[in-house]
XYZ file of C-alpha atoms in Angstrom:
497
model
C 102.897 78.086 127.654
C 101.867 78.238 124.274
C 98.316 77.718 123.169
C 96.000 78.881 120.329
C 94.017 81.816 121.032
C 90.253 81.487 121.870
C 87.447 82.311 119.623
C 89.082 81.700 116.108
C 87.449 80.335 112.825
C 89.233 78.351 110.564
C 88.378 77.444 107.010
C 89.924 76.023 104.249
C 90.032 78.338 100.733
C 91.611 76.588 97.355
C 93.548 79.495 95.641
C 94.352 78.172 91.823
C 93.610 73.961 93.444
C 96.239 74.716 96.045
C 94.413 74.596 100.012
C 95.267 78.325 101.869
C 94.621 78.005 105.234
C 92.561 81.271 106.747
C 92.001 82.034 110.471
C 89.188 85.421 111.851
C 89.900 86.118 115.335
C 86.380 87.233 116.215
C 87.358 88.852 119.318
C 89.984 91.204 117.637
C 88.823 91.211 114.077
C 91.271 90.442 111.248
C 91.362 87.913 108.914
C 94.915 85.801 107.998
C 96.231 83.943 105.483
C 98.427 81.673 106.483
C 101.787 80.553 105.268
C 102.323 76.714 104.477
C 104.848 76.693 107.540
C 102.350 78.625 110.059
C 99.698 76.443 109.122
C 101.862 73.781 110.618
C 103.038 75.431 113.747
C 99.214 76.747 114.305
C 97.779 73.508 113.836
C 100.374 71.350 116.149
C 98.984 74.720 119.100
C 96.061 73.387 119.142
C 97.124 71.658 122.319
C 98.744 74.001 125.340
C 102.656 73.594 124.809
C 105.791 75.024 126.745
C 107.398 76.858 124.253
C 110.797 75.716 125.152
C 110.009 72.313 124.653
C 107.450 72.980 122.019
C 110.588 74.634 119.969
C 113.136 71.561 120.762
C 110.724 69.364 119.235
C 110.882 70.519 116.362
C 114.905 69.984 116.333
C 117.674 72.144 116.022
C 118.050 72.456 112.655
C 114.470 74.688 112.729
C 114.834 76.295 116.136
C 115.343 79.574 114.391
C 112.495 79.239 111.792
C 110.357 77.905 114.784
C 110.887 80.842 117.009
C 110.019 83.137 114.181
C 107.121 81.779 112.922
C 105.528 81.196 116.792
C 106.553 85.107 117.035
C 104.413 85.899 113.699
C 101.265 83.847 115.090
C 101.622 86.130 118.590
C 101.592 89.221 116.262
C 98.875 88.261 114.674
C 96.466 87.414 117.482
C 96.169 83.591 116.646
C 98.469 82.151 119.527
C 99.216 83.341 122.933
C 102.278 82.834 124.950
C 101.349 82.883 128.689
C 104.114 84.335 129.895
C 103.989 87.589 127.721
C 100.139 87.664 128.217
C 99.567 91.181 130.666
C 96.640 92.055 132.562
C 93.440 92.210 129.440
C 92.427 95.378 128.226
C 89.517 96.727 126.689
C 90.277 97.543 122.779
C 91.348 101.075 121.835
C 89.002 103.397 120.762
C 90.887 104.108 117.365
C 92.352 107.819 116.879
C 90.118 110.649 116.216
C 86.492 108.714 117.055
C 85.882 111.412 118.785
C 85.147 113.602 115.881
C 82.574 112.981 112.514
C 84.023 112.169 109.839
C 81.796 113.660 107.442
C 81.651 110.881 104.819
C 78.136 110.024 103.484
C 74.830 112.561 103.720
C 71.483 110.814 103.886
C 68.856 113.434 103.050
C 65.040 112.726 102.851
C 64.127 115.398 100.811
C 60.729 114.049 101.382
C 59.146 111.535 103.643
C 56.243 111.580 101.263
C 55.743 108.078 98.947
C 53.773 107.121 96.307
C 53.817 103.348 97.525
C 52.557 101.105 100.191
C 55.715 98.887 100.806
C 54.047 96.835 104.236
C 57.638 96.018 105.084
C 58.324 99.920 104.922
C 60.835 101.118 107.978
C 59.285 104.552 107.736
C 55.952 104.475 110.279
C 52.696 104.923 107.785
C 51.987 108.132 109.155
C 54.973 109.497 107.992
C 55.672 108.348 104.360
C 51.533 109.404 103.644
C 51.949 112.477 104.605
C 52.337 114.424 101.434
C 53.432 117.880 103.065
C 56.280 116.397 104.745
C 59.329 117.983 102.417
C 62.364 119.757 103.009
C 62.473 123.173 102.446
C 65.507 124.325 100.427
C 66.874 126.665 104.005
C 67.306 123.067 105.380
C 68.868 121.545 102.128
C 71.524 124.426 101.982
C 72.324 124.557 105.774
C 72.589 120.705 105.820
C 74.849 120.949 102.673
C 76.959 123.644 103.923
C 77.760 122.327 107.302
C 78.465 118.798 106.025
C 80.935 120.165 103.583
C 82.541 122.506 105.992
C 83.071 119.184 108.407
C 83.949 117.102 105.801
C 86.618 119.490 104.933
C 87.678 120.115 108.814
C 89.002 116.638 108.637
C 90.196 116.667 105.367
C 87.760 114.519 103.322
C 87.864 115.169 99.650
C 85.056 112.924 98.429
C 81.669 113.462 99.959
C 78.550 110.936 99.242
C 75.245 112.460 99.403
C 72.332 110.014 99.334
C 69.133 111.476 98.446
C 66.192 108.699 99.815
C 62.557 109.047 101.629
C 59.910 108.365 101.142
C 59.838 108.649 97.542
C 62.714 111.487 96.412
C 61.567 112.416 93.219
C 57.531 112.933 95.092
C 59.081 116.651 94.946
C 61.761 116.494 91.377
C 62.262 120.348 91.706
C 63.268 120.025 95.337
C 65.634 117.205 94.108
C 67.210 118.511 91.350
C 67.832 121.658 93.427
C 69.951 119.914 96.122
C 72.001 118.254 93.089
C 72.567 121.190 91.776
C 73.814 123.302 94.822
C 75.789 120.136 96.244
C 77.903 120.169 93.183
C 78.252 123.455 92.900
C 79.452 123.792 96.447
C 82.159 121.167 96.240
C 83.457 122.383 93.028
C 84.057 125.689 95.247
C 85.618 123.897 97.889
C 87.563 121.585 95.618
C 86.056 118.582 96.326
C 84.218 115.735 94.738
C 80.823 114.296 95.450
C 79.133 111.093 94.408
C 75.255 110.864 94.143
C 73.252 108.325 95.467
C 69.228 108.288 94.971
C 67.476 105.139 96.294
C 64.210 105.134 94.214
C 61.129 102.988 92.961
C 61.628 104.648 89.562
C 57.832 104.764 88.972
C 58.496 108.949 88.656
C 61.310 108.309 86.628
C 59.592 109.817 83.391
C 61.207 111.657 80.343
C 61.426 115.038 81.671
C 63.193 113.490 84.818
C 65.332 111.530 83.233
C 66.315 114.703 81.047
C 66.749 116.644 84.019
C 69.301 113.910 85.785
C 71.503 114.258 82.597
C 74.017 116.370 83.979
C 74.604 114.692 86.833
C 74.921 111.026 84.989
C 78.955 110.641 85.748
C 78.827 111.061 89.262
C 75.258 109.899 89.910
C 74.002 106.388 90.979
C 70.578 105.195 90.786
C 69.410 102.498 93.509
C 66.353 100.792 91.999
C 63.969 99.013 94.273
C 63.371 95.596 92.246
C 61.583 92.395 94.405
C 61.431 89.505 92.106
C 58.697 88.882 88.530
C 55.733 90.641 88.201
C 53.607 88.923 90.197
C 56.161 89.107 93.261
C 56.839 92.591 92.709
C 53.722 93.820 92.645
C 52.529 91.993 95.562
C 55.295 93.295 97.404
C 56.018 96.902 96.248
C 52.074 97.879 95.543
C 51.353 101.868 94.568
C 48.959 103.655 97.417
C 45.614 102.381 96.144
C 46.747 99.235 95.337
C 47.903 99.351 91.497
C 50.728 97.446 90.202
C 53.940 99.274 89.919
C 56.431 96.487 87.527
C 56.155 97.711 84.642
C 56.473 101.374 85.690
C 59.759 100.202 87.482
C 60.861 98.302 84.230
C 59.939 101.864 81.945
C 62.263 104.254 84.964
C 65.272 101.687 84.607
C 65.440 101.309 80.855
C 65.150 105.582 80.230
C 67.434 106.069 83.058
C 70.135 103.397 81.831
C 69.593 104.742 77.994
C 70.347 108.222 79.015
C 73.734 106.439 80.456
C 73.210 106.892 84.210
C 73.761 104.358 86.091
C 71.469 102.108 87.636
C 71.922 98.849 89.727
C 68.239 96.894 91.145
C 68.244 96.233 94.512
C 65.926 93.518 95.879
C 64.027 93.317 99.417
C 64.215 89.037 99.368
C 61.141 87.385 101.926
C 59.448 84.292 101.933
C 57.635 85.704 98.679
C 60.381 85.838 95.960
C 63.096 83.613 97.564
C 62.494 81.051 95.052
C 62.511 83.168 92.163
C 66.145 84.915 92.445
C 68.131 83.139 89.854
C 65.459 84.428 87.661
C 65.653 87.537 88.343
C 69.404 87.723 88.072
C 69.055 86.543 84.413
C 66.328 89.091 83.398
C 68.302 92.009 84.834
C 71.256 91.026 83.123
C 70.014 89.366 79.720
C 67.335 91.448 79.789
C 67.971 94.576 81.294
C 71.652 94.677 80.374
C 72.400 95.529 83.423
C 75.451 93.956 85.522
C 75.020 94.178 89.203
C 72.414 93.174 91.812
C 71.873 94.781 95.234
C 70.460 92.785 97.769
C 68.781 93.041 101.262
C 66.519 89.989 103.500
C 63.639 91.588 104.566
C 63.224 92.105 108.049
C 59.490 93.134 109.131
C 58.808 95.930 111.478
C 56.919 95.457 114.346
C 54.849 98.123 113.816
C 53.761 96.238 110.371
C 51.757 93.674 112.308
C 51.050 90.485 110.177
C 51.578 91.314 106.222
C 51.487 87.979 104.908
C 55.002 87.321 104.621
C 57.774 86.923 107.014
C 61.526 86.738 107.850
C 63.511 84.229 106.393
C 65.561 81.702 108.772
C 69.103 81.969 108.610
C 69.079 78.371 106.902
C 66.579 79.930 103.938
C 69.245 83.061 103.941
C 72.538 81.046 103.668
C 70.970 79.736 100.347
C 70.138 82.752 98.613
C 74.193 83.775 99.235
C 75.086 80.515 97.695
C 72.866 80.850 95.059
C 73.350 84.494 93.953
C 77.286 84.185 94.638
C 76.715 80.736 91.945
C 74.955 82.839 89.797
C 76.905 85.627 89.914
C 79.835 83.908 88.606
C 77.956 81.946 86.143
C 76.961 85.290 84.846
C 79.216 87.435 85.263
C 77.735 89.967 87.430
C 78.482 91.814 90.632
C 76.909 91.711 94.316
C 76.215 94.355 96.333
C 73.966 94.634 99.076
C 72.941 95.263 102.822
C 76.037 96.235 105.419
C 74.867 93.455 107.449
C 76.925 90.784 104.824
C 80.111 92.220 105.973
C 82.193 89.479 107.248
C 83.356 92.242 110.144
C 79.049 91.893 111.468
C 79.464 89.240 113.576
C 82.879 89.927 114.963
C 83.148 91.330 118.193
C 85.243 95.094 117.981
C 85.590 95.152 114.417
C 85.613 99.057 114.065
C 83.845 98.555 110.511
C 80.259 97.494 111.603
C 78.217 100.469 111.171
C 79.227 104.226 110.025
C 76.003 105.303 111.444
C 76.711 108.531 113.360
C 80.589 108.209 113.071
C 80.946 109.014 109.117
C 77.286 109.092 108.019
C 74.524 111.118 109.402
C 70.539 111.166 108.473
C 68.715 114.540 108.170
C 64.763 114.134 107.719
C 62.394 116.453 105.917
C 62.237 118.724 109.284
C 65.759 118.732 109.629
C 65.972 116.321 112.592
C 69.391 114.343 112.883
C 69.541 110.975 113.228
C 72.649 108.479 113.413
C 70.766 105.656 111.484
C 67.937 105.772 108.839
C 66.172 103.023 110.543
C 65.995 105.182 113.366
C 63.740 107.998 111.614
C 60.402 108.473 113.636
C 62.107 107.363 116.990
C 62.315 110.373 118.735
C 64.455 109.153 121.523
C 67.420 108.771 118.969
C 66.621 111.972 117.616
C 70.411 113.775 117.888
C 68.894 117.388 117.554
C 68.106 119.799 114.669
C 70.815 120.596 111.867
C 69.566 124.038 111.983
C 71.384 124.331 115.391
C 74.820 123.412 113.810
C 75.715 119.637 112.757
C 78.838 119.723 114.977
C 77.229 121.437 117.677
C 74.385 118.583 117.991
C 76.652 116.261 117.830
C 78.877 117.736 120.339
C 76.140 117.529 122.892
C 74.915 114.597 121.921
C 78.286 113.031 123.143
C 78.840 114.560 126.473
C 75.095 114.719 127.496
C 72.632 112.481 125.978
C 74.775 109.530 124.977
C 75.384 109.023 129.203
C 72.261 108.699 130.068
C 70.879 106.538 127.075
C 73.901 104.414 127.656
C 73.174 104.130 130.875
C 68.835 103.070 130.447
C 70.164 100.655 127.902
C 73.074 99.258 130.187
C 70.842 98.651 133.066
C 70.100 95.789 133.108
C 72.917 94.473 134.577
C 75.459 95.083 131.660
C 74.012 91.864 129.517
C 74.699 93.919 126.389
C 78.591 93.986 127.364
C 79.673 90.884 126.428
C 79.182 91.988 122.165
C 79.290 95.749 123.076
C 81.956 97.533 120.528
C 83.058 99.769 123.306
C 83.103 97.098 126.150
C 84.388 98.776 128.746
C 84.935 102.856 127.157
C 81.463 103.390 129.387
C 83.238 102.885 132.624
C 81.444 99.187 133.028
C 83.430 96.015 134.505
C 82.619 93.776 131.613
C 78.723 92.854 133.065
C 78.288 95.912 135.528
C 76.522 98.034 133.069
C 77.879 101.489 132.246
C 79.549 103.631 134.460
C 78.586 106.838 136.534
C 76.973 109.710 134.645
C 79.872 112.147 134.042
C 82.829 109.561 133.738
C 84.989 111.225 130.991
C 85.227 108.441 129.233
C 81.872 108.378 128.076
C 82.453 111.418 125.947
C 84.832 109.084 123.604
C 82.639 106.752 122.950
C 81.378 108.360 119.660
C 77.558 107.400 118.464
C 78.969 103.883 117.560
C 77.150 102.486 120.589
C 74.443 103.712 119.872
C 74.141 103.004 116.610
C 74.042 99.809 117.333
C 72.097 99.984 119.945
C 74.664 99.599 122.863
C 75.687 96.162 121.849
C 72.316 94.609 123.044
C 70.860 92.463 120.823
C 67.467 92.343 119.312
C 65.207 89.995 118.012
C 66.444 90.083 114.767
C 70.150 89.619 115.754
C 69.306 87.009 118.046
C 67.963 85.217 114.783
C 70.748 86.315 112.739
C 73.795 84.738 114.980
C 73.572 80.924 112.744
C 73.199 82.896 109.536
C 76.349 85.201 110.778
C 78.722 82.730 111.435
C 77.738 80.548 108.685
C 78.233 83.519 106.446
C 81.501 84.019 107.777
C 82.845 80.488 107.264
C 81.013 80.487 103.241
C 83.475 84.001 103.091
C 86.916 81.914 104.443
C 86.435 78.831 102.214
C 84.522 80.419 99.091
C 85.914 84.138 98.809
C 88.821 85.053 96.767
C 91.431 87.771 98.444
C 90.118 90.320 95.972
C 86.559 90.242 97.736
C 87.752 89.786 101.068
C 90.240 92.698 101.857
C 92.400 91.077 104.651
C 94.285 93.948 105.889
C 90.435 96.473 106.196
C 88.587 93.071 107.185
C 85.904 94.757 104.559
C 83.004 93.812 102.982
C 81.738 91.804 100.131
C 79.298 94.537 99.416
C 79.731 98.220 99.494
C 77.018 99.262 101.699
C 74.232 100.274 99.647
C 71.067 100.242 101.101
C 67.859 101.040 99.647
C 64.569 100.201 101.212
């Protein structure tokens, strides 16, 4: 029997006034396009047919189109034929997950800020604590090591993201791991790219003067929340003084001195209404052609700050808006990894990079898979000064059972969204399997990256705004922003604080 397969989304997308139907499995990831005549063969599956008869229907004359076509919609994961259907599997855990990838460094060269951002990730105690740096043995190790692994499995274009804290709260310490980064990859043949995520209240003369050599390969991540009333409310120094037009000063010197810089906005209940705005300052105004974007999600440990979430209603209009805007100006989006269309479907392998490609190093030289779990010292992954691979390493065949199996406990209710359903040794609900179960060790950090598959709070929240997001993407997105084959991203994955 022939039948649709289950958990598809449809939508509708006018390429040049002419209707292109599009189809995301969300239990196998992938987006389609489909072809005037598998749009008609899909839609007439949406009832359970016997494929003989199903084929005869359509008459002899298109028996052999008809068998084709049904053939392409199997391949593609949109119908299923029940009598080629086997026993289900788990999905594969792609080739080489077992080993980092080496793609992106995040280094806090110091935890130490010069703000009071309530909505801050980074626990007070740490971003206040003005001896928290990195010393330059930790820079160079990290360096070293990440270039060695990026080059064990052939990368040839490293990113390293300097962040905090406030990076330039130390410039010398800064500048330094610039400067012996690029050095070392020009050794090794390689190419870097520079990230720094900054409030560009620092961002004076001399600094600017000192970026200079970097500018071609360096990329400036300005923290930006709205006018100056929003901003300052928002983004406040220590103390309490305003910070705007310091942030204003830092962008125009660093874009004059022809780096490049692209604002990135934390958007809350405070500055939601204000975004169109803001898009036509930093354009008009600023000259500048891109916006990054993030919603602000609160930390618990923030208490009540006066502002809050936004619902996934509030959200959805903000990515109409800015995606209106955006074309109306001319300007590009970037933004948070959480608008990837591949977020809310179920084993896409391009969720999160957070301890597969990317790893965090903090001030003490701690390793962590994900910024956002800085401070946490349960998802600490060890010390880079005892070897990046060898941390990892361990990480994988010791640590990784037995967190997988606290957070799979409760009765494997984190299974049915898990990435890796079924790599732990679970039975789809059981929860993981026993400590020591080989397969464990393949798992990679995706898991727990993401947190096992459980859901939070905050995801919980999210699932409207996720799927709504999706269908906006299939009936709004050109083929040039959504990459069909890579079921990418809309934005690139920049993601300042």
């Amino acid at each position: 029997m022939l039948k649709q397969s289950q958990n598809l989304m449809e939508g509708v997308y006018k390429e040049d006034g002419v209707p292109v139907l599009r189809v995301i499995n969300m239990e196998k990831g992938g987006l389609v396009e489909l072809t005037e005549e598998q749009g008609i063969i899909f839609e007439m599956l949406k009832e359970e047919r016997d494929r003989m008869e199903f084929i005869g229907l359509l008459g002899e004359e298109y028996e052999e189109q008809a068998e084709r076509v049904v053939d392409e919609l199997i391949r593609l994961g949109l119908v299923v034929d029940d009598e080629q259907m086997t026993e289900k599997k788990h999905p594969e855990i792609p080739e080489g997950i077992g080993t980092f990838k080496a793609r992106a460094l995040y280094l806090f060269t110091s935890d130490a800020c010069n703000m009071d951002c309530a909505h801050c990730y980074v626990p007070e105690h740490i971003r206040h604590d003005n001896k928290r740096t990195m010393s330059p043995e930790v820079i160079k190790k990290t360096i070293d090591e990440f270039i060695e692994q990026a080059q064990a499995v052939g990368i040839k274009e490293i990113e390293l993201r300097l962040l905090g804290g406030e990076p330039f709260f130390d410039r010398k310490l800064l500048l330094d791991a610039l400067k012996y980064a690029d050095e070392k990859t020009k050794e090794k043949g390689m190419d870097v790219k520079f990230v720094i995520n900054t409030n560009a209240t620092l961002c004076n003369e001399k600094t600017v003067e000192a970026l200079k050599p970097f500018a071609e390969k360096l990329f400036m991540i300005v923290s930006l929340d709205g006018d100056e009333d929003a901003h300052n409310a928002q983004r406040p120094l220590r103390g309490g003084k305003p910070t705007y037009k310091l942030v204003i000063e830092g962008m125009k010197r660093l874009k004059e001195a022809g780096i490049y810089v692209c604002p990135h906005t934390v958007i809350s209940s405070r500055n939601n209404d204000q975004i169109a705005e803001l898009m036509e300052y930093i354009k008009n105004e600023l000259g500048i052609n891109q916006l990054s974007y993030s919603f602000m999600h609160v930390p618990d440990f923030a208490g009540d700050i006066g502002i809050r979430d936004l619902t996934s209603a509030e959200k959805m209009d903000i990515v109409r808006l800015t995606h209106e805007k955006a074309k109306e100006l001319d300007m590009e989006l970037t933004g948070h990894w959480k608008f990837s269309i591949a977020q809310s479907v179920t084993n896409s392998p391009s969720l999160c990079e957070g301890g597969i490609s990317t790893i965090c190093v903090t001030s003490n030289g701690d390793m962590f898979a994900c910024q956002r779990h800085v401070g946490d010292s349960n998802k600490r992954l060890g010390n880079i000064m005892d070897g990046l691979v060898e941390n990892l390493t361990l990480f994988r065949n010791q640590r990784l059972r037995q967190w997988l199996s606290q957070m799979c406990s409760s009765g494997g209710k984190g299974c049915v969204s898990c990435l890796v359903t079924g790599e732990c040794g679970s039975k789809e609900g059981q929860g993981a399997g026993e400590e020591g179960d080989a397969s464990v060790a393949t798992i990679e950090l995706q898991a727990y990256a993401n947190q096992g598959g459980k859901k939070g709070a905050e995801e919980q929240v999210d699932d409207n705004f996720h799927a709504e997001l999706l269908r906006y993407y299939l009936e709004n997105c050109p083929t040039n922003v959504i990459r069909t084959t890579e079921f990418d991203t809309i934005v690139n994955g920049m993601q300042p604080r």
